[in-house]
Short mmCIF file of C-alpha atoms in Angstrom, two decimals:
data_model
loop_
_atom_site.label_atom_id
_atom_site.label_comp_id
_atom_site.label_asym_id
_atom_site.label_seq_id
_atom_site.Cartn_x
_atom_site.Cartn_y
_atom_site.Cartn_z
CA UNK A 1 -19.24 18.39 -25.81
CA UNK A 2 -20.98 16.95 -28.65
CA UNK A 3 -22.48 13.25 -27.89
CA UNK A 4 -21.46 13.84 -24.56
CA UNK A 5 -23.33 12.34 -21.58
CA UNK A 6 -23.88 14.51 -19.17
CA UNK A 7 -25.40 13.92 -15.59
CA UNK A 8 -26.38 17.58 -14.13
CA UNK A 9 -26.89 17.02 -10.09
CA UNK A 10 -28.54 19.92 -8.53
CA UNK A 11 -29.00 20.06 -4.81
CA UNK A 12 -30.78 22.85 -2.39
CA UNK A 13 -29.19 26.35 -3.34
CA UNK A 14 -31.07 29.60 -3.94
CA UNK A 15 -28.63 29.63 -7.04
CA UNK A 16 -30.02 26.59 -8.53
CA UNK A 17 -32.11 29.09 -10.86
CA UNK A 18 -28.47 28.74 -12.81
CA UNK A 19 -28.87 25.29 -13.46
CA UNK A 20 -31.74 25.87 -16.06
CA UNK A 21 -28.76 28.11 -17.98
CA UNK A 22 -26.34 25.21 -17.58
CA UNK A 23 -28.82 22.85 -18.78
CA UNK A 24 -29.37 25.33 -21.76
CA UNK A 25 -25.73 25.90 -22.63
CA UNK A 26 -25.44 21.73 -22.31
CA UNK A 27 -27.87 21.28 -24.98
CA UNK A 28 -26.96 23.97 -27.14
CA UNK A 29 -23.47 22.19 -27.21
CA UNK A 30 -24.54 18.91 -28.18
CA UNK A 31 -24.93 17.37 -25.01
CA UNK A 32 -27.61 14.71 -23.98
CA UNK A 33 -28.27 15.69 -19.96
CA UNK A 34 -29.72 13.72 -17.59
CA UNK A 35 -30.90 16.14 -14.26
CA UNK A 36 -30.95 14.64 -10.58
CA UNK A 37 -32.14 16.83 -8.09
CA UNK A 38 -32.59 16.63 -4.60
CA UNK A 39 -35.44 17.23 -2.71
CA UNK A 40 -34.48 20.31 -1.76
CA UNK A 41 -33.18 21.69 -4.70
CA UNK A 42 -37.50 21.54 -5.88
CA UNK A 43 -37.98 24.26 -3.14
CA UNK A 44 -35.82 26.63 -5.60
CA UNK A 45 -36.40 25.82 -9.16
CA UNK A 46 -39.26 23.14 -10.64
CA UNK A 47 -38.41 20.00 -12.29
CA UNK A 48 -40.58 20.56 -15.29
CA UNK A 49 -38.08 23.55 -16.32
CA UNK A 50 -35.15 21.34 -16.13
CA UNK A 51 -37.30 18.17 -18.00
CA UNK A 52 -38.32 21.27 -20.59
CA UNK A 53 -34.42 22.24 -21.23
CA UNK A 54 -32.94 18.93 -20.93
CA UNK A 55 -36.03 16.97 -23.26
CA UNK A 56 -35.80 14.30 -20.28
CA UNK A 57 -37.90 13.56 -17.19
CA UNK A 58 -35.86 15.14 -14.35
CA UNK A 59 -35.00 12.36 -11.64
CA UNK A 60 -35.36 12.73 -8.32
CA UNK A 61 -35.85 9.66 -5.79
CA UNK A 62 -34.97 5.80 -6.69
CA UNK A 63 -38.51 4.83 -7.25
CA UNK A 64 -40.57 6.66 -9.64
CA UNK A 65 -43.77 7.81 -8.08
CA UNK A 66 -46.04 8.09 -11.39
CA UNK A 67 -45.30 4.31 -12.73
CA UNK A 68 -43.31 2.76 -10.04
CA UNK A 69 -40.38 2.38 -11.72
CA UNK A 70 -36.70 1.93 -10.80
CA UNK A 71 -34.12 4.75 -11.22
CA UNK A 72 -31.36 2.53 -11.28
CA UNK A 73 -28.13 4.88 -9.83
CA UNK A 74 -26.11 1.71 -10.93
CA UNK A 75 -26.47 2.12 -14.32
CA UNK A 76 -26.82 5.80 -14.48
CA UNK A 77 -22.98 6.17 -13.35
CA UNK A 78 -22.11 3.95 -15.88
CA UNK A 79 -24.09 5.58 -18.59
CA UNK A 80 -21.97 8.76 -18.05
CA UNK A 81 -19.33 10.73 -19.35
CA UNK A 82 -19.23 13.02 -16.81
CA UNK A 83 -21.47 14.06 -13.74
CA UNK A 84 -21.49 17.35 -12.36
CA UNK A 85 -23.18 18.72 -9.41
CA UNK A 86 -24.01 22.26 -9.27
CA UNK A 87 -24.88 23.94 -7.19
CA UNK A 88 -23.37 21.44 -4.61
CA UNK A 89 -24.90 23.00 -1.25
CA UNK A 90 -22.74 22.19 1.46
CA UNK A 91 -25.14 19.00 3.09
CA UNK A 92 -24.64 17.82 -0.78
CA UNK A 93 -20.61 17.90 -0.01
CA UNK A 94 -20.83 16.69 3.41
CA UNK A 95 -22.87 13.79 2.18
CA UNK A 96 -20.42 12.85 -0.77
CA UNK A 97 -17.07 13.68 1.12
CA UNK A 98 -18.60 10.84 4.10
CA UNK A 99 -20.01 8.25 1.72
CA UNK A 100 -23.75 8.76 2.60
CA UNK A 101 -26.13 7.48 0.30
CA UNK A 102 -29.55 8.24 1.13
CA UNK A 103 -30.95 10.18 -1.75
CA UNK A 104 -30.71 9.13 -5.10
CA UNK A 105 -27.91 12.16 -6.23
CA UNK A 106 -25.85 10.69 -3.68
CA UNK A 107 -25.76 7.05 -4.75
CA UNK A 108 -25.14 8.19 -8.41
CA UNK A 109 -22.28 9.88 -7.29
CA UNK A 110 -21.20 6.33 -5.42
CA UNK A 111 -22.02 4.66 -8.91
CA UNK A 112 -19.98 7.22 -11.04
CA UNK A 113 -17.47 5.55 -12.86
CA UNK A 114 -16.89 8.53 -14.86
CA UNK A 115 -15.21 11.98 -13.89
CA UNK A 116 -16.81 14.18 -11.30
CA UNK A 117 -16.87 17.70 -10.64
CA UNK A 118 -18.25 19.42 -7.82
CA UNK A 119 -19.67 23.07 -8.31
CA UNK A 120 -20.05 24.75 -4.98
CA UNK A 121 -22.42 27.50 -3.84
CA UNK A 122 -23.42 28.83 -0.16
CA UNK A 123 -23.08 31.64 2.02
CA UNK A 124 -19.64 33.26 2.85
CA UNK A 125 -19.24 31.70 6.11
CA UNK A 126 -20.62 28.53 5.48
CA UNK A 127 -17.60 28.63 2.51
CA UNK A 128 -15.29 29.22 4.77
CA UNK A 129 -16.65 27.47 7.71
CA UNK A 130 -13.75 24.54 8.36
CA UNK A 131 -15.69 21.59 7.53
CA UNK A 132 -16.71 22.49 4.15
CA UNK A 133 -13.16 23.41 3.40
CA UNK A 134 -12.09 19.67 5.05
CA UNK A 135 -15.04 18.45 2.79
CA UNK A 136 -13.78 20.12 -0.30
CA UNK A 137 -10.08 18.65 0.23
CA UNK A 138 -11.64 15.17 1.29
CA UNK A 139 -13.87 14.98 -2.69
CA UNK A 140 -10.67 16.64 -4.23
CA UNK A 141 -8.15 13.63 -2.53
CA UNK A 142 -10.67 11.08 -4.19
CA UNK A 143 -10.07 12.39 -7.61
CA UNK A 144 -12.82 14.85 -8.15
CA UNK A 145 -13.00 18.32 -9.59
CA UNK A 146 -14.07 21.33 -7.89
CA UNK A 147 -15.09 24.28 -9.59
CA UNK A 148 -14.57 26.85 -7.11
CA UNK A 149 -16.83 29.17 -5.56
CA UNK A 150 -17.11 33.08 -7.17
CA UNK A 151 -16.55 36.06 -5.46
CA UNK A 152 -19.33 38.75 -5.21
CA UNK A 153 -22.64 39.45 -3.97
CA UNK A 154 -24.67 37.01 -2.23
CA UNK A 155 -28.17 36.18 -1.49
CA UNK A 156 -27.71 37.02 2.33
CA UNK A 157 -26.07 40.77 1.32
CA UNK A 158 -22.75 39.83 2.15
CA UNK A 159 -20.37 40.55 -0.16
CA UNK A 160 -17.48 37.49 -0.39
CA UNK A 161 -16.55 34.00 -2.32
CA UNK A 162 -19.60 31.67 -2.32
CA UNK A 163 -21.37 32.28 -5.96
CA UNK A 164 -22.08 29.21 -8.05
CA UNK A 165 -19.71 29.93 -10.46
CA UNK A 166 -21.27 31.27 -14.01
CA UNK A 167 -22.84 28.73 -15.88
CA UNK A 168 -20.32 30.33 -18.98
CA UNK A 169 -17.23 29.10 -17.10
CA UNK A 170 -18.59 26.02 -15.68
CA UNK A 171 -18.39 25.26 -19.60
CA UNK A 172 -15.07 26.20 -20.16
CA UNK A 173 -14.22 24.04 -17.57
CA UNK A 174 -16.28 20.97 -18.68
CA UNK A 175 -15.11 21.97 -22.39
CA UNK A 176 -11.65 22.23 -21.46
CA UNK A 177 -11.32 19.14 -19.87
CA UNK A 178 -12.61 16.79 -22.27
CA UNK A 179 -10.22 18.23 -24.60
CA UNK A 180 -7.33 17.81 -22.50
CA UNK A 181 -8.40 14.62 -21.99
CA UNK A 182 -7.79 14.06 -25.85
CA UNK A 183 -4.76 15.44 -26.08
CA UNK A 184 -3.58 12.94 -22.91
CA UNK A 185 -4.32 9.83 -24.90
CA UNK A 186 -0.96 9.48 -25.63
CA UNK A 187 -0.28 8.49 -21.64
CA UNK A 188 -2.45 5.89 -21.71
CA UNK A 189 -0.79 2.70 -20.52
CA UNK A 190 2.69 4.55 -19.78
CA UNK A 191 5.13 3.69 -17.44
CA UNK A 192 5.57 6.95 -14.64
CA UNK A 193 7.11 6.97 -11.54
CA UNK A 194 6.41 10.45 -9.84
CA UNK A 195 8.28 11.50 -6.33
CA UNK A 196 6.61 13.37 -3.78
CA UNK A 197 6.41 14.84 -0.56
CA UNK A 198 9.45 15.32 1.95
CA UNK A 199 12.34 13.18 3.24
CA UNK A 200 13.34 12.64 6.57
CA UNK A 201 16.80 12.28 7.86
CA UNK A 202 17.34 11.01 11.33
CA UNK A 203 19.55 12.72 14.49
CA UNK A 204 18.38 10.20 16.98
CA UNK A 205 15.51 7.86 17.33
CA UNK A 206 13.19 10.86 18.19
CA UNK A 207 14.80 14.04 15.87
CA UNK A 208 15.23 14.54 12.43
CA UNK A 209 15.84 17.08 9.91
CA UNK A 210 13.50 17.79 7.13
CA UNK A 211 11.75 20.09 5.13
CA UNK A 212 8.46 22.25 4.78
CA UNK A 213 6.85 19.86 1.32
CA UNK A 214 3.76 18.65 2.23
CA UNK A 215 3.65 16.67 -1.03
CA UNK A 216 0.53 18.33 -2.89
CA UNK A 217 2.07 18.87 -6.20
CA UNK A 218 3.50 15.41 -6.55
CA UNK A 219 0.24 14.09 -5.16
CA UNK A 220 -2.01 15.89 -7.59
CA UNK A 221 0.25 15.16 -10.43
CA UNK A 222 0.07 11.38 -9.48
CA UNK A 223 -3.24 11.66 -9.62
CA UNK A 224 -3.27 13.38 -13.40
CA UNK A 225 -1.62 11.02 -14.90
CA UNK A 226 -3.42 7.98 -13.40
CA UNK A 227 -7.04 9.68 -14.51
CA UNK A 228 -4.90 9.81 -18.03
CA UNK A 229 -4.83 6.18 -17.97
CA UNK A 230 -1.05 5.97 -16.95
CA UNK A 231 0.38 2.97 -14.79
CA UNK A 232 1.91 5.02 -11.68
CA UNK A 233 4.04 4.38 -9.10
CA UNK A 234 4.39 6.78 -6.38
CA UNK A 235 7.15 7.34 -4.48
CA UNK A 236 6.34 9.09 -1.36
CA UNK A 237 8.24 10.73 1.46
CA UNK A 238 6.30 10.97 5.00
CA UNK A 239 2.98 12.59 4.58
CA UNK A 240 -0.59 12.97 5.78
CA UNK A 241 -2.33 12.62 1.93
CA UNK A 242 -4.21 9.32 1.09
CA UNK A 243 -3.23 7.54 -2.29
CA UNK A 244 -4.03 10.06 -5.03
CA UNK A 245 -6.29 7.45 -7.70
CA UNK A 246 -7.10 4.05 -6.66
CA UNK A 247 -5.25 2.95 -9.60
CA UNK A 248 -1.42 4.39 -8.33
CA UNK A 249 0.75 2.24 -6.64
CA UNK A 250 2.37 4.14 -3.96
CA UNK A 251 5.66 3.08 -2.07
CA UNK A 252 6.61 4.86 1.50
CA UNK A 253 9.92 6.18 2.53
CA UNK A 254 11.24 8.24 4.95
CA UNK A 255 15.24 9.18 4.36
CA UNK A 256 16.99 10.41 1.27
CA UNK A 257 18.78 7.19 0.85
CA UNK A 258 15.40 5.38 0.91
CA UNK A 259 13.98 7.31 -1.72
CA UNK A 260 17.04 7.00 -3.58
CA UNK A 261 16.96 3.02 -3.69
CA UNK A 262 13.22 3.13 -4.27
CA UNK A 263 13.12 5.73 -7.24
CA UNK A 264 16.03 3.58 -8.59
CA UNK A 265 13.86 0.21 -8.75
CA UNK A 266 11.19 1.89 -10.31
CA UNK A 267 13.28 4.11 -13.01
CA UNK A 268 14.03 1.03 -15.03
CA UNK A 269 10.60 0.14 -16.24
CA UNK A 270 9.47 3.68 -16.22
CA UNK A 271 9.26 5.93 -19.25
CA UNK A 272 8.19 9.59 -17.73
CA UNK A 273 10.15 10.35 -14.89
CA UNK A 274 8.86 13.54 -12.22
CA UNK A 275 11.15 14.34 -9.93
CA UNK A 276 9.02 16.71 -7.57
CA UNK A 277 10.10 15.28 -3.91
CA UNK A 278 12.15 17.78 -1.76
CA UNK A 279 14.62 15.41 -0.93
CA UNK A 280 17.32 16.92 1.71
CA UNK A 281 20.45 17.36 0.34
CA UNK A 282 22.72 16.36 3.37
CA UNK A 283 21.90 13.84 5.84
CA UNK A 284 23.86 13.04 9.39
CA UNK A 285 26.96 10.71 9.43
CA UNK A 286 26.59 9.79 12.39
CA UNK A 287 22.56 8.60 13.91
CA UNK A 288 22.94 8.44 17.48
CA UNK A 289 21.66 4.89 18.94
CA UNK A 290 19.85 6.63 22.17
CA UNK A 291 17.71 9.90 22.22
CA UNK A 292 20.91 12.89 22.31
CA UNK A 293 20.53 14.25 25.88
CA UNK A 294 20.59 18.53 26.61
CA UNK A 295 23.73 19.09 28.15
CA UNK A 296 26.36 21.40 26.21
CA UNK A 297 25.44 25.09 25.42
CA UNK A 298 26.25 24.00 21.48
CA UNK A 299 25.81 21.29 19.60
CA UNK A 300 27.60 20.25 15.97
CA UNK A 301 25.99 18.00 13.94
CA UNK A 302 28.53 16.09 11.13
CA UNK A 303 26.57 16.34 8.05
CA UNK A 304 27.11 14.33 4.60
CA UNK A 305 25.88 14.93 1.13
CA UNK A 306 22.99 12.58 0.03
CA UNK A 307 23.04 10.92 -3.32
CA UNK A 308 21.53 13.49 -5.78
CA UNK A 309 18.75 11.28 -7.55
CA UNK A 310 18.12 13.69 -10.35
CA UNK A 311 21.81 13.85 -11.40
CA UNK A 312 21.86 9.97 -10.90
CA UNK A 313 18.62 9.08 -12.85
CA UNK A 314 19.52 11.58 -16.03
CA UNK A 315 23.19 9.82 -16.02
CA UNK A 316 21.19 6.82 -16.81
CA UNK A 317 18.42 7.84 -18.61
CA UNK A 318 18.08 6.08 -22.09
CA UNK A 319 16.35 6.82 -25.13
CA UNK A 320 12.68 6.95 -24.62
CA UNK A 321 12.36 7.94 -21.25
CA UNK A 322 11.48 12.08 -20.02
CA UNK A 323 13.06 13.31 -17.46
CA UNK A 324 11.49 15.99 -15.10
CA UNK A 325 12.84 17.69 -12.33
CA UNK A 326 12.10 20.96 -10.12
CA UNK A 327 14.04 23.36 -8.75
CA UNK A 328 12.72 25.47 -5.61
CA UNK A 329 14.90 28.82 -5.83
CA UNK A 330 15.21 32.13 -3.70
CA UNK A 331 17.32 33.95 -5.94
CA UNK A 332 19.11 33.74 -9.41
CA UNK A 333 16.03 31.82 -9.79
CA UNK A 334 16.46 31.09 -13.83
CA UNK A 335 20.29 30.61 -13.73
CA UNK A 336 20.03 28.11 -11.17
CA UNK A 337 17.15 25.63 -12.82
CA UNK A 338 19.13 26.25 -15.89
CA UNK A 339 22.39 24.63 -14.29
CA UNK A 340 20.18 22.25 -12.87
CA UNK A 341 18.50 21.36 -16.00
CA UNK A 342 21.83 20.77 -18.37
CA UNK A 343 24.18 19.35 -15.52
CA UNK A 344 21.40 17.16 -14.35
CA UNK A 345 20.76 15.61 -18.08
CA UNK A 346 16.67 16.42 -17.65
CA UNK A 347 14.17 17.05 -20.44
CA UNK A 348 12.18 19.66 -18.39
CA UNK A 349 13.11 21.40 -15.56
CA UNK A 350 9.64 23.03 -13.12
CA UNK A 351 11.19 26.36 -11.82
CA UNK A 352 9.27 27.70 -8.49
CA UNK A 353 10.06 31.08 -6.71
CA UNK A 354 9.49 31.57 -3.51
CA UNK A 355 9.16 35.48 -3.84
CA UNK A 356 6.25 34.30 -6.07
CA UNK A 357 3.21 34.88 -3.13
CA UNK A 358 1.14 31.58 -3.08
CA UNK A 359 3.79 29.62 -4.62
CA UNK A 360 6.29 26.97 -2.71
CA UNK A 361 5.49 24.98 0.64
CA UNK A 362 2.37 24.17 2.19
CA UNK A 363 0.12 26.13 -0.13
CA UNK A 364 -2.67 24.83 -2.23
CA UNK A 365 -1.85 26.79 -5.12
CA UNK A 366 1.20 26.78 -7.52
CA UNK A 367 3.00 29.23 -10.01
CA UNK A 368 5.62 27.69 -12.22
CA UNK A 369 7.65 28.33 -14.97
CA UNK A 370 8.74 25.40 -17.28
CA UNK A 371 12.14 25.36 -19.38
CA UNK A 372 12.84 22.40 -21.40
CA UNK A 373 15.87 21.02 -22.74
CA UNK A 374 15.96 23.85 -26.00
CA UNK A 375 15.53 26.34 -23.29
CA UNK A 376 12.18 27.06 -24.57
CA UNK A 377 10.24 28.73 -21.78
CA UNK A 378 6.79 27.76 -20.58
CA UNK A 379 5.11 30.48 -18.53
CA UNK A 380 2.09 29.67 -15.98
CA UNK A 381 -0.33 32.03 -13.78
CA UNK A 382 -0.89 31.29 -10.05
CA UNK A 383 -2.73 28.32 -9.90
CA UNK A 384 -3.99 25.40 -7.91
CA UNK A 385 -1.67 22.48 -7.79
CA UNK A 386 -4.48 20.51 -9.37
CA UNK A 387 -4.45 23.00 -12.91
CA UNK A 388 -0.45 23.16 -12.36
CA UNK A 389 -0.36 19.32 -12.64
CA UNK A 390 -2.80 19.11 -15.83
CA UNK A 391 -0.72 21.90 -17.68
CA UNK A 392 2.41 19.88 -16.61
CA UNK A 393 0.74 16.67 -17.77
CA UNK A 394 -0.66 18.21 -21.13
CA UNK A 395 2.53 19.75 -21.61
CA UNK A 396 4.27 16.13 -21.67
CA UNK A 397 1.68 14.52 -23.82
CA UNK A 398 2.12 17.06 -26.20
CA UNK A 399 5.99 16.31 -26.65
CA UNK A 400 5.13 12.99 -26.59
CA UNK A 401 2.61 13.04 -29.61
CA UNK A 402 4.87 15.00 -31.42
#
């Protein structure tokens, strides 16, 4: 953290009384901090103990009251390495997730060119209320990091998830990533193609059959390596997620065949490959031309074998490009990803269990265990996709510096 600019946004939160510790720890570390608070956030804690910790006046509105100066939000979110707001009261998250502007903690965060991270702290059921949980999704889809709420005792008595996390492991967090972001230096300017999501293979002009991926992992893994500075193209089976980083290139397709061709095109100028798209393994042979009407009591559907991209892709895989695949398994779970891994000519194969609770489809968290080509093994906790795709990402920069 040393040298390290720092902008510290605090909004209204009885637990803003942390941010003074924050601001401490901050300093202590070698930090310069800049404080922006909201109006609101004055009711709970005073700006001159935040300008006393921090050895800067504490901001607040765009023109300076006392001199009539500008606070320029412009060059504040340039002057960054980092900006995090915490706490982030829910009106704080509303406000960001929609793109309001009207305080001056808002238009920094519209400035930031830097990373962002998002510290959350409110009432249990204003946590769990469905709009701050859209919110939440909404700043994490844009690229930000959210630091999530602790569980324990809260101002209003309840007992539940809504803390301000402790300023101790907003730290870590802050600490960590700045030195993952060293050790990710490596991907800067690199070639990846990433696969993602679903494919859809069509009955008729109305049915298909598909799968359960909603496309998170790939997504978020996109997104790691384009904050690492890598070119990447996404390929992307149908989903409802907007494009990870502004800075991925992301290419739509629906069947297996489609993803196929695409994944292809992209694999010969790419040097990291991550195969994470469930891609469906047979397709029909024959699409019928007209919706298929209800008539007989059974119906047989003539199924084919779709081209098996991983096995395809490490077949042609030449020296300098890293191959990684996953393997979704019910049983036999580290036979199978080893047979995958060797027959399939990967570097890496990402083994998930779906007797592993909060692992698989459609959640928001992740457990994994990674085996690489020496059958080393690579053991995670339960996770959310977000973490999983750093420690996959960190994981790959390290082989590469090596």
């Amino acid at each position: 953290m040393n040298g390290k600019r720092i902008l510290l946004g605090v909004s209204g939160s009885i637990s803003a009384y942390k941010s003074a510790l924050l601001v401490r720890l901050l300093v202590k570390a070698g930090a310069d901090v800049q404080v922006i608070m909201t109006e609101s956030a004055q009711e709970f804690i005073t700006p001159l103990t935040l300008a006393t910790l921090s050895k800067r006046p504490v901001l607040s509105a765009f023109v300076n009251d006392k001199n009539g100066s500008w606070n320029n939000h412009v060059e504040l979110g340039l002057w960054a390495d980092l900006l995090i707001i915490a706490p982030a009261s829910a009106h704080t998250l509303s406000r960001c997730a929609h793109g309001f502007c009207d305080d001056l903690l808002s238009a920094v965060y519209l400035s930031a060119k830097c990373p962002v991270f998002f510290a959350p702290a409110m009432d249990l059921d204003m946590y769990r209320h469905a709009t701050t949980v859209e919110n939440l999704h909404r700043l994490e889809s844009f690229g930000n990091h959210i630091i999530r709420a602790a569980h324990g005792e809260l101002a209003s008595g309840l007992v539940g998830e809504g803390r301000l996390a402790e300023p101790e492991d907003i730290m870590h967090v802050l600490t960590d990533y700045f030195t993952q972001d060293a050790q990710t230096r490596v991907l800067a300017g690199k070639q990846v193609l990433v696969t993602a999501g679903p494919t859809q293979e069509a009955i008729d002009p109305v049915r298909f059959i598909s799968n359960h991926s909603s496309g998170k992992m790939g997504y978020a893994i996109a997104r790691t390596f384009a904050q690492a500075g890598a070119h990447v193209t996404l390929v992307s089976g149908p989903t409802g997620l907007p494009v990870p980083h502004p800075t991925v290139r992301r290419v739509d397709v629906r069947s297996a065949r489609d993803m196929f061709e695409a994944s292809q095109d992209a694999f010969v100028n790419s040097e990291i490959i991550i195969l994470s798209a469930a891609v469906a393994d047979y397709t029909p042979v024959h699409v019928a031309a007209q919706k298929i009407k209800k008539k007989e009591p059974q119906f047989s559907l003539e199924l084919t074998k779709t081209t098996d991209i991983a096995a395809t892709l490490g077949s042609q895989k030449r020296p300098g490009q890293w191959l990684m695949g996953f393997a979704l398994e019910t049983n036999n779970e580290r036979e199978n990803a080893l047979k995958k891994l060797h027959t399939k000519q990967l570097d890496w194969i990402v083994l998930n269990s779906l007797r592993d609770q909060g692992a698989g489809f459609g959640h928001d968290t992740n457990k994994i265990t990674v085996i690489d080509k020496d059958e080393e093994i690579h053991e995670f906790a339960l996770k959310t996709k977000d973490d999983v795709a750093r420690d996959l990402v960190n994981l790959i920069a390290k082989k590469l510096s090596a």
